[in-house]
Coordinates of N, CA, C and O in Angstrom, one line a residue:
X979 N 4.6 157.2 -22.5 CA 5.2 158.9 -22.6 C 4.7 159.0 -21.3 O 4.5 158.4 -20.2
X980 N 5.5 159.9 -20.8 CA 5.5 161.1 -19.8 C 3.7 162.1 -19.7 O 4.4 162.9 -20.3
X981 N 3.7 161.9 -19.2 CA 2.1 163.5 -17.6 C 3.2 164.4 -18.4 O 4.5 164.4 -17.2
X982 N 2.5 165.2 -18.1 CA 3.1 166.7 -18.2 C 2.7 167.1 -16.1 O 1.9 166.5 -16.1
X983 N 3.9 167.8 -15.3 CA 3.6 167.7 -13.9 C 3.7 169.8 -14.1 O 4.3 170.8 -15.1
X984 N 2.1 169.5 -13.8 CA 2.4 171.4 -13.3 C 1.7 171.4 -12.2 O 1.1 171.9 -11.1
X985 N 3.0 172.2 -11.0 CA 3.2 172.5 -9.9 C 2.4 173.4 -9.9 O 2.2 173.1 -7.8
X986 N 2.1 174.7 -10.0 CA 1.5 175.6 -9.3 C 0.1 175.3 -9.6 O -0.9 175.6 -9.0
X987 N -0.7 174.4 -10.3 CA -1.8 173.9 -10.4 C -2.6 172.6 -9.5 O -1.7 171.4 -8.7
X988 N -3.5 173.0 -8.1 CA -4.0 172.3 -7.6 C -5.0 171.8 -7.9 O -6.0 172.4 -8.3
X989 N -5.0 170.6 -7.9 CA -5.9 169.5 -8.5 C -6.0 168.5 -7.0 O -6.2 168.1 -6.4
X990 N -8.2 169.3 -6.9 CA -8.3 168.8 -5.9 C -9.8 168.2 -5.9 O -10.9 167.5 -5.4
X991 N -10.5 168.3 -7.7 CA -11.9 167.7 -7.7 C -11.5 166.1 -8.0 O -10.8 166.1 -9.0
X992 N -12.8 164.9 -8.3 CA -12.4 164.0 -8.1 C -13.4 163.4 -9.6 O -14.6 164.0 -8.8
X993 N -13.2 162.8 -10.1 CA -14.7 162.4 -11.0 C -14.6 160.7 -11.1 O -13.4 160.2 -11.1
X994 N -15.2 160.1 -10.6 CA -15.4 158.6 -10.6 C -16.6 158.4 -11.9 O -17.7 159.0 -12.2
X995 N -16.1 157.4 -12.5 CA -17.1 156.3 -13.3 C -16.6 155.2 -13.4 O -15.8 154.6 -12.9
X996 N -18.2 154.5 -13.4 CA -18.0 152.7 -13.2 C -17.9 153.1 -14.7 O -19.1 153.0 -15.3
X997 N -17.1 151.5 -14.9 CA -17.5 150.9 -16.7 C -17.5 149.8 -15.9 O -17.4 149.4 -14.7
X998 N -18.0 149.3 -16.8 CA -18.1 147.2 -17.2 C -16.3 146.8 -17.7 O -15.8 147.7 -17.7
X999 N -16.5 145.5 -16.6 CA -15.6 145.0 -16.7 C -14.6 145.1 -17.8 O -13.4 145.2 -18.7
X1000 N -15.1 144.6 -18.7 CA -15.1 144.7 -20.1 C -14.4 146.3 -20.9 O -12.9 146.4 -21.6
X1001 N -15.4 146.7 -20.7 CA -15.1 148.5 -21.0 C -13.4 148.7 -19.9 O -12.4 149.6 -20.8
X1002 N -12.7 149.2 -19.0 CA -12.2 148.3 -18.2 C -10.7 147.9 -19.0 O -9.8 148.7 -18.7
X1003 N -11.0 146.4 -19.3 CA -9.9 146.2 -19.8 C -9.4 146.8 -21.2 O -8.3 147.2 -21.0
X1004 N -10.2 147.2 -21.7 CA -10.5 148.3 -23.1 C -9.8 148.8 -22.8 O -8.1 149.8 -22.9
X1005 N -9.6 149.9 -21.6 CA -8.9 151.2 -21.5 C -7.5 150.9 -20.4 O -6.7 151.1 -21.2
X1006 N -7.5 149.4 -19.8 CA -6.5 149.1 -19.7 C -5.4 148.8 -20.7 O -3.9 149.3 -20.5
X1007 N -5.2 148.1 -21.7 CA -5.0 147.8 -23.1 C -4.8 148.6 -23.9 O -3.1 148.8 -24.1
X1008 N -5.3 150.2 -24.4 CA -5.3 151.3 -24.7 C -4.2 152.3 -24.4 O -3.7 152.1 -25.0
X1009 N -4.0 152.1 -22.6 CA -2.9 152.9 -21.6 C -1.7 152.1 -22.3 O -1.3 152.8 -22.6
X1010 N -1.5 151.2 -22.0 CA -0.2 150.2 -22.0 C 0.3 150.6 -23.3 O 1.4 150.3 -24.2
X1011 N 0.1 150.1 -24.6 CA -0.5 150.3 -25.7 C 0.1 151.6 -26.1 O 1.5 151.8 -27.0
X1012 N -0.7 152.3 -25.4 CA 0.4 154.1 -26.1 C 0.8 154.1 -25.2 O 1.5 155.6 -25.1
X1013 N 1.5 153.3 -23.7 CA 2.6 154.5 -23.2 C 2.5 154.2 -21.8 O 3.6 154.7 -21.4
X1014 N 1.1 154.5 -21.5 CA 0.9 155.1 -20.3 C 1.1 154.0 -19.3 O 0.6 152.6 -19.5
X1015 N 1.5 154.1 -17.5 CA 1.3 153.3 -17.1 C 0.1 153.2 -16.1 O 0.1 152.0 -15.3
X1016 N -0.7 153.4 -16.3 CA -2.3 153.6 -15.8 C -2.8 153.9 -16.6 O -3.1 155.1 -17.3
X1017 N -4.1 153.6 -16.6 CA -5.8 154.0 -17.0 C -5.7 155.9 -16.5 O -6.4 156.4 -17.5
X1018 N -4.9 155.4 -15.4 CA -6.1 157.7 -14.2 C -4.7 158.6 -15.9 O -5.0 159.8 -16.3
X1019 N -3.3 158.0 -15.8 CA -2.5 158.9 -16.8 C -3.3 158.7 -18.4 O -2.6 159.8 -18.7
X1020 N -3.4 158.3 -18.7 CA -4.2 157.5 -20.1 C -5.7 158.6 -20.3 O -5.3 159.6 -20.9
X1021 N -6.2 158.3 -18.6 CA -7.4 159.8 -19.5 C -7.2 161.3 -18.8 O -7.4 161.6 -19.5
X1022 N -6.2 161.0 -18.6 CA -4.8 162.4 -18.4 C -4.9 163.4 -19.1 O -5.0 164.6 -19.0
X1023 N -4.6 162.0 -20.2 CA -3.8 163.3 -21.2 C -5.3 163.6 -21.9 O -4.8 164.4 -22.5
X1024 N -6.2 162.8 -21.8 CA -7.0 162.3 -23.0 C -8.2 163.9 -22.8 O -8.0 165.0 -23.6
X1025 N -8.2 164.5 -21.3 CA -9.0 166.0 -20.3 C -7.7 166.6 -20.8 O -7.9 167.6 -21.7
X1026 N -6.6 166.6 -20.8 CA -5.7 167.7 -21.3 C -5.6 167.8 -23.0 O -5.5 169.0 -23.4
X1027 N -5.6 166.9 -23.2 CA -5.7 167.3 -24.7 C -7.1 168.3 -25.8 O -6.7 168.9 -26.4
X1028 N -7.9 167.5 -24.1 CA -9.7 168.2 -25.4 C -9.8 170.2 -25.1 O -10.1 170.6 -25.0
X1029 N -8.9 170.3 -23.4 CA -8.5 171.2 -22.9 C -8.1 172.1 -23.6 O -8.3 173.1 -24.3
X1030 N -6.8 171.6 -24.1 CA -5.8 172.1 -24.9 C -7.0 172.2 -27.2 O -7.2 173.5 -27.2
X1031 N -7.7 171.2 -27.3 CA -8.7 172.4 -28.9 C -9.4 172.7 -28.1 O -10.0 174.0 -29.5
X1032 N -10.0 172.9 -27.2 CA -11.2 174.0 -26.9 C -10.4 175.4 -26.7 O -10.2 176.3 -27.1
X1033 N -9.1 176.0 -26.0 CA -8.4 175.9 -26.0 C -7.9 176.9 -27.5 O -7.9 178.5 -27.6
X1034 N -7.6 176.1 -28.4 CA -7.6 177.0 -29.8 C -8.4 177.2 -30.5 O -8.9 177.9 -31.3
X1035 N -9.6 176.5 -29.6 CA -11.2 177.1 -31.6 C -11.5 178.7 -30.6 O -11.9 179.0 -31.4
X1036 N -11.7 178.8 -28.4 CA -11.3 179.7 -28.2 C -10.3 181.3 -29.3 O -11.4 182.0 -29.7
X1037 N -9.5 180.0 -28.8 CA -8.5 181.6 -29.7 C -8.5 182.1 -31.2 O -9.3 182.7 -32.1
X1038 N -9.2 181.2 -31.7 CA -9.6 180.8 -33.8 C -10.9 182.0 -33.6 O -11.4 182.5 -34.1
X1039 N -12.2 181.7 -32.5 CA -12.7 182.3 -32.5 C -12.8 183.6 -32.1 O -13.6 184.8 -32.6
X1040 N -12.1 184.0 -31.7 CA -12.0 185.4 -30.5 C -11.6 186.1 -32.4 O -11.6 187.9 -31.8
X1041 N -10.3 185.6 -33.0 CA -9.3 186.9 -34.0 C -10.8 187.0 -35.5 O -12.5 186.4 -35.3

C-alpha cells in the first residue's frame, strides 16, 4: 500500500507508544502482510481511517 502524501499538512507532533516485543512483532507482521513497508506507515493508515470515519459520522449527525 502507498500512503497518501499531503504536502500542505505539517505534522510536528509525535506519539510514542511502548509495546512488548511480541506486540511489536505482531504489528510488523501485520504491516508487511498488508503491504506496508514499516509499522509507522501501517499506523498512519489506521489513524487516517479513524479520522475519515469520524468526519463521515460528523457529516451524518449534522444532517
